[in-house]
Coordinates of C-alpha atoms in Angstrom, one line a residue:
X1131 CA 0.0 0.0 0.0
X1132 CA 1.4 3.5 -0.5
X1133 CA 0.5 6.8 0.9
X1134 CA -1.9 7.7 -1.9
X1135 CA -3.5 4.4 -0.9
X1136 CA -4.1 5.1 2.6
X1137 CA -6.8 8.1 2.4
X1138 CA -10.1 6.1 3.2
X1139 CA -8.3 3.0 3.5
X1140 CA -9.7 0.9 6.3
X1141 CA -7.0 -0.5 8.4
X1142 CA -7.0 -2.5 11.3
X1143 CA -4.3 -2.1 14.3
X1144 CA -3.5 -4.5 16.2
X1145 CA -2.6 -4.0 19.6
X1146 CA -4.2 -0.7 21.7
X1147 CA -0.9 -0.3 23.9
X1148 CA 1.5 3.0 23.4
X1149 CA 2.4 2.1 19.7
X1150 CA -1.0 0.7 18.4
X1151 CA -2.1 4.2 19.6
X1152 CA 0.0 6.1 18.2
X1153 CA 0.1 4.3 15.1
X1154 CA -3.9 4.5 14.8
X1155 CA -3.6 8.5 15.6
X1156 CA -1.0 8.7 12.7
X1157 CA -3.3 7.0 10.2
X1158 CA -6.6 8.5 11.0
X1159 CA -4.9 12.3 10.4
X1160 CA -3.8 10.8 7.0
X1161 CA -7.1 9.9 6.0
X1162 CA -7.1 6.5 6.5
X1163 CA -9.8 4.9 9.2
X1164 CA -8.8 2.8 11.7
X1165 CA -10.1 0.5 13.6
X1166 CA -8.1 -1.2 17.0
X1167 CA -8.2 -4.6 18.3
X1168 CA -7.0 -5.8 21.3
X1169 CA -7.6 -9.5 22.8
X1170 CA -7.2 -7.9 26.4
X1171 CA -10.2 -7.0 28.7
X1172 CA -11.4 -3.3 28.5
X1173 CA -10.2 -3.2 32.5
X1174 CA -6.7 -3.4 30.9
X1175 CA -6.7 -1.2 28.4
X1176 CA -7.7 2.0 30.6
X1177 CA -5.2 4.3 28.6
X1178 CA -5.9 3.0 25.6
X1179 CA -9.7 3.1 25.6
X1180 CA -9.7 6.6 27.1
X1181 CA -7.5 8.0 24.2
X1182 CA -9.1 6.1 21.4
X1183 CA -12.2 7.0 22.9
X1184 CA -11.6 11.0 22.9
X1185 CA -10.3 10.4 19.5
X1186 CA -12.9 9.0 17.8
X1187 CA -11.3 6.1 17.1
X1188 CA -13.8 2.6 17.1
X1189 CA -11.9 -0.4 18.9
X1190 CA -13.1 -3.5 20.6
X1191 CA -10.9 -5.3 23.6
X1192 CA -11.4 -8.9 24.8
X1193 CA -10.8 -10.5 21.8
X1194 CA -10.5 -10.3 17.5
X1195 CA -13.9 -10.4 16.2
X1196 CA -15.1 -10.7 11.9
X1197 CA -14.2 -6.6 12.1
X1198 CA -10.8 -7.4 12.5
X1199 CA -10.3 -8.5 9.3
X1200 CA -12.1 -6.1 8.0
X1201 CA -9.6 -4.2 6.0
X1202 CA -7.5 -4.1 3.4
X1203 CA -4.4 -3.1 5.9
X1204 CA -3.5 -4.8 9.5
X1205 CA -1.0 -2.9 11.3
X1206 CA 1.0 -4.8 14.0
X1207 CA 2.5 -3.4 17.5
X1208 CA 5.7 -4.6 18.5
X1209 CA 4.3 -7.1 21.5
X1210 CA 2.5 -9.1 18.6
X1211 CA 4.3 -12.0 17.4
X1212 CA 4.2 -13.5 13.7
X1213 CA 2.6 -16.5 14.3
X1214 CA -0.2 -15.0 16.6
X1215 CA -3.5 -16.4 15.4
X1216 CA -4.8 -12.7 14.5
X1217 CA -1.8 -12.4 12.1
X1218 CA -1.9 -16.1 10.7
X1219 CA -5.7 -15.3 9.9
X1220 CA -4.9 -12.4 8.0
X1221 CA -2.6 -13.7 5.8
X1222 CA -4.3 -16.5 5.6
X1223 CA -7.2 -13.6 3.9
X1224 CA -4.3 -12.6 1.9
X1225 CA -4.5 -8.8 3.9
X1226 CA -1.2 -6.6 3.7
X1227 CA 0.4 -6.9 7.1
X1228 CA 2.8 -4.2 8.2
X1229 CA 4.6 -3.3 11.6
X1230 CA 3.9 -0.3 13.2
X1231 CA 7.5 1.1 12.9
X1232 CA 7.2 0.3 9.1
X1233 CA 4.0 2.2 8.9
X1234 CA 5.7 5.6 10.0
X1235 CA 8.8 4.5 8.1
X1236 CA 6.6 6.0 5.2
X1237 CA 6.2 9.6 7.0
X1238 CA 9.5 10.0 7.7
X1239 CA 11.3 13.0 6.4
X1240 CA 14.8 12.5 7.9
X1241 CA 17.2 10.0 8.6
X1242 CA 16.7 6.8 10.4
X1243 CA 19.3 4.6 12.3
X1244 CA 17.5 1.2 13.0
X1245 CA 19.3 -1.0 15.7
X1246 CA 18.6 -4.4 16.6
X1247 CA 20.1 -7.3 18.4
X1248 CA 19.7 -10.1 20.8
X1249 CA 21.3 -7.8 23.7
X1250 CA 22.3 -4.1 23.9
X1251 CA 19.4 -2.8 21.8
X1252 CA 18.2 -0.3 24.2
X1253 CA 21.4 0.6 25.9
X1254 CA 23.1 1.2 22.2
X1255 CA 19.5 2.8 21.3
X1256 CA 20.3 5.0 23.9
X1257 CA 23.7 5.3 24.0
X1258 CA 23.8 6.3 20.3
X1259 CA 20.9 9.5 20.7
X1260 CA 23.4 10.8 24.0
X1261 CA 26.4 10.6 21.9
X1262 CA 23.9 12.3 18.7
X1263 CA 22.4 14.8 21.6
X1264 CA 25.6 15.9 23.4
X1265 CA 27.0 17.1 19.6
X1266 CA 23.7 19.3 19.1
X1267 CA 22.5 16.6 16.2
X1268 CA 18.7 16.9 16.0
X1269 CA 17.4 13.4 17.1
X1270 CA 14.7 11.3 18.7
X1271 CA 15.2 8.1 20.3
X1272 CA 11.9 5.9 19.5
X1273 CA 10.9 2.9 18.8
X1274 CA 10.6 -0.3 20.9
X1275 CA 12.7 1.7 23.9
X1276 CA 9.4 3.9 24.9
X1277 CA 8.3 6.1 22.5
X1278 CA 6.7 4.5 19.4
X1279 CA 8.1 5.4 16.1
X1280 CA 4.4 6.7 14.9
X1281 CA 4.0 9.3 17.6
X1282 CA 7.1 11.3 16.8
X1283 CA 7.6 11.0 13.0
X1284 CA 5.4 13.7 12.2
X1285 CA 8.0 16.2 14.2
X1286 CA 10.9 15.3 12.3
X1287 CA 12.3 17.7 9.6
X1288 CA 15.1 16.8 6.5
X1289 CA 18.0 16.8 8.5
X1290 CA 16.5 15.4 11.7
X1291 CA 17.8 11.9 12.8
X1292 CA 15.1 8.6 14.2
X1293 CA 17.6 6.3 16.3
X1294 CA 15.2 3.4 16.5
X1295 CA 15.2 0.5 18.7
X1296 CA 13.8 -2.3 16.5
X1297 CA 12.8 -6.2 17.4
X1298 CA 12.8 -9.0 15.3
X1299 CA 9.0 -8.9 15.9
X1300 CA 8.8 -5.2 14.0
X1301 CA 11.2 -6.4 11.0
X1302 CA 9.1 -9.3 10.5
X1303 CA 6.6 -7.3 9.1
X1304 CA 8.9 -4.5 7.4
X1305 CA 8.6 -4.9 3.6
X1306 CA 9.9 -0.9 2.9
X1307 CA 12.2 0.0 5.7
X1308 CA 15.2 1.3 4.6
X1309 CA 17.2 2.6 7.3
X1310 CA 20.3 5.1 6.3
X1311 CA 22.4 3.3 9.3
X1312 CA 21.7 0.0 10.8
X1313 CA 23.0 -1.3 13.1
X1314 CA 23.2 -5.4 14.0
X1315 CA 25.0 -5.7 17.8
X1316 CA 24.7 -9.6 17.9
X1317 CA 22.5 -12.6 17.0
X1318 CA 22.0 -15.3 20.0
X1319 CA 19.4 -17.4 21.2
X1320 CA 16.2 -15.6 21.7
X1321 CA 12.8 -16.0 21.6
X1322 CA 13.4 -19.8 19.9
X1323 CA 9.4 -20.6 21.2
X1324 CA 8.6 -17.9 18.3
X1325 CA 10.8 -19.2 16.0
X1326 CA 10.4 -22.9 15.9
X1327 CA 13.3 -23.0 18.0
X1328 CA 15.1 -22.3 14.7
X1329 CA 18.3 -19.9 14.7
X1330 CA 18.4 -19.9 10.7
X1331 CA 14.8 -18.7 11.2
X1332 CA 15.2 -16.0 13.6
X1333 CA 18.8 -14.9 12.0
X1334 CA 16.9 -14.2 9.1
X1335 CA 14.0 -12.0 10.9
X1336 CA 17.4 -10.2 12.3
X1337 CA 18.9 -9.5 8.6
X1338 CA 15.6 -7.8 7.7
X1339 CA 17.3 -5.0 8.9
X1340 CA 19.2 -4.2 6.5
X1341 CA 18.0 -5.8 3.4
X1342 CA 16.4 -3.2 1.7
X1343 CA 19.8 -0.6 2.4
X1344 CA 21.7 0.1 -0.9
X1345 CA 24.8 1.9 -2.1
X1346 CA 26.3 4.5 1.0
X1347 CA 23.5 2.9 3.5
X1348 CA 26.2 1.7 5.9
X1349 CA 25.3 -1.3 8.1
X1350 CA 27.0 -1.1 11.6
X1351 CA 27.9 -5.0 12.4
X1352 CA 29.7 -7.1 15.7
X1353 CA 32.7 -9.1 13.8
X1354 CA 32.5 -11.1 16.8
X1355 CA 29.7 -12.5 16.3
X1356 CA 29.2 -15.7 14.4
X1357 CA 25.5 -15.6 13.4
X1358 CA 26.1 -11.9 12.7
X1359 CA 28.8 -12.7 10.2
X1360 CA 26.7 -15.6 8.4
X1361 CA 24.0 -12.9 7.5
X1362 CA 26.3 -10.0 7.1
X1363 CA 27.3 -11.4 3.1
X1364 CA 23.7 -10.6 2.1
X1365 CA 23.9 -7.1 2.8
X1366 CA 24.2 -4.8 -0.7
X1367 CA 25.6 -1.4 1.5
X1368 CA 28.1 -0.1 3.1
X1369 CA 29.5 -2.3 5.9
X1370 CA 31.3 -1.2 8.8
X1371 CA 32.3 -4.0 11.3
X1372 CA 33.4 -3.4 14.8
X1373 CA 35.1 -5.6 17.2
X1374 CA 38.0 -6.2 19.5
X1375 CA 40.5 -7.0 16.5
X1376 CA 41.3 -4.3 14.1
X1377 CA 39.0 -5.3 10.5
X1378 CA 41.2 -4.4 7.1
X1379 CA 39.3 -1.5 6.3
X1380 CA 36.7 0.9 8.3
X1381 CA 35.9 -0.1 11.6
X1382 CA 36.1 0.4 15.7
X1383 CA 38.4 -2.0 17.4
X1384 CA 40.8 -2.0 20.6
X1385 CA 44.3 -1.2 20.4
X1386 CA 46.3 -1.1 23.4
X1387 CA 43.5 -0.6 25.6
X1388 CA 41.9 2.5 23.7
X1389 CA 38.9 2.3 21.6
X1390 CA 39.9 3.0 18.0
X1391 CA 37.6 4.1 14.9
X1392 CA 38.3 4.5 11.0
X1393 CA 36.3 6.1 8.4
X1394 CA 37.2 6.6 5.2
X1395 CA 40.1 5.9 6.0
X1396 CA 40.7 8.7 8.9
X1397 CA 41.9 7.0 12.6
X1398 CA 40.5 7.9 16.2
X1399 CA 41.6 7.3 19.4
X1400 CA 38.0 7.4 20.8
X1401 CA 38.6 6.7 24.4
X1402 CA 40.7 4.8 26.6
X1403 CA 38.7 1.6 27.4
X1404 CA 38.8 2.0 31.2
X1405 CA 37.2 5.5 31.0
X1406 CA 34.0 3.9 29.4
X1407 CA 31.4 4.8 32.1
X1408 CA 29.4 1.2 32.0
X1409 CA 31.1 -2.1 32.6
X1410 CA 31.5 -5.0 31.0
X1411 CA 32.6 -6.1 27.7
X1412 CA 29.2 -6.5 26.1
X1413 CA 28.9 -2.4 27.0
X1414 CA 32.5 -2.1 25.4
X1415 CA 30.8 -3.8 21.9
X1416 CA 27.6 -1.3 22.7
X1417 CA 29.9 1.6 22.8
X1418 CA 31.6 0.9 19.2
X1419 CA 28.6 0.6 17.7
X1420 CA 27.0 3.9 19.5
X1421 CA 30.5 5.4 18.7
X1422 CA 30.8 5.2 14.4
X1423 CA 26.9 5.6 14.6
X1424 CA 27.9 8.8 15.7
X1425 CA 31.0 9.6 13.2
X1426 CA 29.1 8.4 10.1
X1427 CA 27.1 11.4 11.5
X1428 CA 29.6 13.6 12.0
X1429 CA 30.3 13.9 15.7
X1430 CA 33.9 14.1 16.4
X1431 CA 35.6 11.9 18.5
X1432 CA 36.3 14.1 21.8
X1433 CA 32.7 15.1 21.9
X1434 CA 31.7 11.0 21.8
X1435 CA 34.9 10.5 24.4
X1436 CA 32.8 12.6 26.8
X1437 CA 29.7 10.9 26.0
X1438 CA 31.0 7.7 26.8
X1439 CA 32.6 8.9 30.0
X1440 CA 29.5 10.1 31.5
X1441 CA 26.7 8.0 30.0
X1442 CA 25.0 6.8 33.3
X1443 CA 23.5 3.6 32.1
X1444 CA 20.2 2.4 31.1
X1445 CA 17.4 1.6 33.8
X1446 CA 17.0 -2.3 34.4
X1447 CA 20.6 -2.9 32.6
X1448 CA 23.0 -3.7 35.0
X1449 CA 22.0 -1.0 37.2
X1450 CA 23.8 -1.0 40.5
X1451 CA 21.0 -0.2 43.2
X1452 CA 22.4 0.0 46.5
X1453 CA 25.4 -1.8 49.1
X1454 CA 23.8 -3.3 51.9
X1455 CA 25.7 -4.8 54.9
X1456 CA 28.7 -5.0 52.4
X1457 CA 26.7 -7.0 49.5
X1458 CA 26.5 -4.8 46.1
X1459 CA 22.7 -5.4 44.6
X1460 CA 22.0 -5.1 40.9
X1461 CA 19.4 -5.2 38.3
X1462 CA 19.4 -6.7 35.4
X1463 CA 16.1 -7.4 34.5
X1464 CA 16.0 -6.5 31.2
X1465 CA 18.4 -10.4 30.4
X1466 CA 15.4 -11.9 29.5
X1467 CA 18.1 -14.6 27.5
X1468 CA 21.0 -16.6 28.0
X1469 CA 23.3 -14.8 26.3
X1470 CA 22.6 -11.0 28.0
X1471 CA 23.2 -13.6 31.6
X1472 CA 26.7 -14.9 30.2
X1473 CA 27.9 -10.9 29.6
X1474 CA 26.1 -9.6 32.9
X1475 CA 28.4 -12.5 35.1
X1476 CA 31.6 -11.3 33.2
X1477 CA 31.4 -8.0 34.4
X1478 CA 32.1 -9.4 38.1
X1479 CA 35.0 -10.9 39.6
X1480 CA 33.2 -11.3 43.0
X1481 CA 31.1 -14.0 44.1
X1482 CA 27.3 -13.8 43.0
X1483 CA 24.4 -14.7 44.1
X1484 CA 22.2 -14.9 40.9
X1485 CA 18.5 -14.5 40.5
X1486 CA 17.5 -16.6 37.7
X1487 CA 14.4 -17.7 35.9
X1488 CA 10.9 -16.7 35.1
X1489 CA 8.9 -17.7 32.1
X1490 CA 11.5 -19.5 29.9
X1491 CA 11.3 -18.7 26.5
X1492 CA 13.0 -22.3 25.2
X1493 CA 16.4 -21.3 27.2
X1494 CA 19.6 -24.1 27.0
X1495 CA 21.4 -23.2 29.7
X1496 CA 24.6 -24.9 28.9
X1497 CA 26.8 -22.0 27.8
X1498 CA 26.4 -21.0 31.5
X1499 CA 27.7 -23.9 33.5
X1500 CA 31.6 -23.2 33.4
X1501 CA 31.0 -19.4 34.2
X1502 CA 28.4 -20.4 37.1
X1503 CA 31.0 -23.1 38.5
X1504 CA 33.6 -19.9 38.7
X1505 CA 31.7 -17.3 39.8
X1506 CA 28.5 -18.1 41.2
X1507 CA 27.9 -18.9 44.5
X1508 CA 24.6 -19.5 45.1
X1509 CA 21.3 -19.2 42.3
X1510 CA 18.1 -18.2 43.5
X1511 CA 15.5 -20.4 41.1
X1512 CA 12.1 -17.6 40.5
X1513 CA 9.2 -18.2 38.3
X1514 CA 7.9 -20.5 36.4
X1515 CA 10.6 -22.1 35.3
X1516 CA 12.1 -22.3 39.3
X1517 CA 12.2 -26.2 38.7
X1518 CA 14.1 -26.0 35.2
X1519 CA 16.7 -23.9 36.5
X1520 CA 17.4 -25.9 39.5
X1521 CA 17.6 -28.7 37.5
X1522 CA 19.9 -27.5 35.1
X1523 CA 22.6 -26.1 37.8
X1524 CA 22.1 -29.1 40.0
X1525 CA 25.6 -30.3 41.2
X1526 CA 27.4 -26.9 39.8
X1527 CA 26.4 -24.8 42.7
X1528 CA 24.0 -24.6 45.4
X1529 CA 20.3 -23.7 44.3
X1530 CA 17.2 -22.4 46.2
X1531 CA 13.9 -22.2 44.7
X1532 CA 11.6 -19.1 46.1
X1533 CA 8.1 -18.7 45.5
X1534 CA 8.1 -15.1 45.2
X1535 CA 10.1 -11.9 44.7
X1536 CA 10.1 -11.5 48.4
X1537 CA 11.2 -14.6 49.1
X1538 CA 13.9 -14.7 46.3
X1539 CA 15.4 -11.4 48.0
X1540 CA 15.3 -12.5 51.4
X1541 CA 17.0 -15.7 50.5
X1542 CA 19.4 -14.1 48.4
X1543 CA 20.3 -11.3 51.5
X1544 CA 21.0 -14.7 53.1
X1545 CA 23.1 -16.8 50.9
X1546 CA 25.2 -13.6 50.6
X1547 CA 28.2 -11.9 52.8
X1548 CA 30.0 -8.7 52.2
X1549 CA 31.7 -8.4 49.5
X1550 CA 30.0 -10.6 47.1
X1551 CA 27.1 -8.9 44.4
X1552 CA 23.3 -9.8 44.4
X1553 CA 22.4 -9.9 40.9
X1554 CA 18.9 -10.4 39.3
X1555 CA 19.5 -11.1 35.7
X1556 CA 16.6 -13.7 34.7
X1557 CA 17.5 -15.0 31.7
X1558 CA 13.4 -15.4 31.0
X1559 CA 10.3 -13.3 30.8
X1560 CA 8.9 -11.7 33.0
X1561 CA 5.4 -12.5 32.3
X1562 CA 4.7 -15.4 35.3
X1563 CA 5.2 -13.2 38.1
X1564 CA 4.9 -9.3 36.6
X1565 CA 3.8 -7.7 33.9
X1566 CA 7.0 -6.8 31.9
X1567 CA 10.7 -6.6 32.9
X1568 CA 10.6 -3.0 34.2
X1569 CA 7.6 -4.1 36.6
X1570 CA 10.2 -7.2 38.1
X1571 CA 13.1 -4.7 38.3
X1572 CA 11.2 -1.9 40.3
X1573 CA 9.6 -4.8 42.6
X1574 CA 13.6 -6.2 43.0
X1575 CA 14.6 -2.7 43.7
X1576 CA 11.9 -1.3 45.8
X1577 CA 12.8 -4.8 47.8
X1578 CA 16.2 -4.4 47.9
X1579 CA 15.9 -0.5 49.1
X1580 CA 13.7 -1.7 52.4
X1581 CA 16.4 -4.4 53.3

């Protein structure tokens, strides 16, 4: 469908959450008339209904009835997964399907810088619009991070910049979106239960990113990363790897401890690694790809050196809460997989007690055995998946399985002694016990505060 095509098109959104709103606001003052559909009660929705409502927007919640399909567009929020039975259904009826980020890809004026990844998305997400805001670079940060895509585009000019956090779930259904930067931080397990536990399958979804870039498009990519190289050779743009060893050509890599870039053949000495403000090597990779996101717009490389020296971290990623009785607590609720636990442990030396579990999402566990044998001294098992996890670490250290939040923090208080770090970092969703990952890490911290 093109633009033309929307004025007095009916179109159906999916979803009645922040971007399904938006994204139904966008179309209706384009001509186009939507209607929402959400399968959760109306006692749910209390935002949503009240601002569709004053809009003039007609919606149903509970459930997808025949008006649902109803159109000759179906718009999709970021929470909705591909093979949802709303979406199957639909394509099934042979109805265009888009994402909501692809929608206002149409109305956008300026650049975009799409960024997506098993881990780092919404640290590099942010990382990238600090270093873009601290050089005076018009900007907004949107996407699947907090504001959606469709409720900002319409404020962007030419030369304005969208640094967009994107899922795998938004590029499923992107068939236009041509970002002028992408960037690709790392493909790991993830969301197998939506993929038919298939890593060529959600790889693929992953590539999207970039596929329809062309010519001086430059695609931003972890030479690191194994599944990241194996889709990389598809890409028909610009590429720009980064890692720790220096690539033959343009790049960000680590030289003698300093955090090096090259474009067009012109080298930086960015910033001594050590002076980076977050920890950990996955934060290292973060901060070369938030780094030549930046020069391939310009910013030179002292202004990004004081970025990176004072960014102060992203909420629910390995955010360091408070010392209690000598025990360091931290929050890392936002490793909802296996991989974003594996970088979270390398970042301490000291013994940990790890929180660990919630609704598994098809998680093998094995890559974390030999770091839990060296540096984890205790796991607390939480959620749904309490049993899995004990079974799976059974024998490598000791394991306690708590009923709730409260009880996993109290036990953890007491499995630790000074000097050691308390450290929620799942490795699941959060669904089982909260109602998304910034719900369990307020609850964790809010727990931790009163100890």
């Amino acid at each position: 469908m093109t633009l033309e095509q929307l004025s007095g098109a009916k179109v159906t959104v999916i979803g009645a959450a922040r971007s399904g709103l938006a994204a139904a606001e966008l179309l209706k003052a384009h001509g186009a008339v939507p209607f929402v559909s959400d399968q959760s009660s109306r006692e749910k929705l209390e935002r949503g209904v009240r601002e569709l409502t004053a809009a003039g927007i007609p919606f149903e919640t509970g459930g997808h009835t025949q008006r649902t399909y109803d159109c000759s567009l179906m718009v999709i929020s970021p929470g909705v997964p591909s093979d949802a039975p709303v979406v199957l259904e639909a394509q099934q009826r042979g109805t265009e399907i888009v994402s909501e980020v692809e929608l206002a890809s149409w109305f956008c004026p300026g650049s975009i810088v799409a960024i997506t990844g098993s881990n780092g998305k919404t640290t590099t997400t942010t990382l990238t619009g600090r270093v873009l805001g601290d050089a005076k670079t018009k900007h907004v940060v949107a996407g699947n991070i907090g504001t959606a895509f469709s409720g900002v585009v319409l404020d962007l000019a030419q030369k304005d910049i969208a640094v967009l956090e994107v899922s795998s779930f938004q590029l499923d259904h992107c068939k236009t979106f041509r970002p002028k930067v992408s960037v690709l931080l790392n493909i790991t397990q993830d969301h197998m239960d939506r993929y038919g536990h298939s890593m060529e399958r959600y790889a693929a979804s992953k590539a999207r990113v970039f596929m329809n870039q062309e010519g001086e498009d430059a695609l931003v990519y972890c030479a690191d990363d194994p599944w990241t190289m194996k889709v990389v050779p598809e890409a028909r743009c610009r590429k720009v790897p980064f890692g720790l060893q220096q690539p033959a050509g343009d790049g960000a890599w680590v030289q003698d401890g300093t955090l090096v870039t090259r474009l067009n053949g012109v080298e930086h000495k960015v910033i001594a690694i050590g002076e980076i403000s977050i920890p950990g090597v996955h934060n290292l990779y973060n901060s070369m790809a938030a780094s030549l996101t930046g020069r391939l717009f310009g910013v030179g490389p002292a202004s990004i050196r004081s970025t990176l020296r004072n960014f102060p971290g992203v909420e629910h990623r390995l955010e360091y809460v408070r010392n209690a009785a000598g025990v360091r607590y931290y929050n890392d609720s936002k490793a909802t997989n296996v991989d974003s636990v594996w970088y979270a442990l390398q970042a301490f030396h000291d013994p940990i007690v790890l929180l660990l579990g919630g609704r598994d999402k098809g998680n093998d566990y094995t890559r974390l055995l030999d770091l839990v044998r060296l540096r984890v001294k205790a796991i607390i098992a939480i959620g749904e998946s309490a049993g899995t996890v004990e079974n799976a670490f059974a024998g490598i250290t000791s394991t306690h399985a708590a009923r709730t939040m409260p009880e996993a923090v109290a036990a953890a208080r007491d499995a630790a002694v000074a000097g050691d770090v308390v450290l929620l970092s799942p490795a699941c969703a959060s669904f089982d016990w909260f109602d998304n990952y910034e719900h369990r890490g307020k609850v964790f911290k809010e727990l931790v505060n009163r100890l």
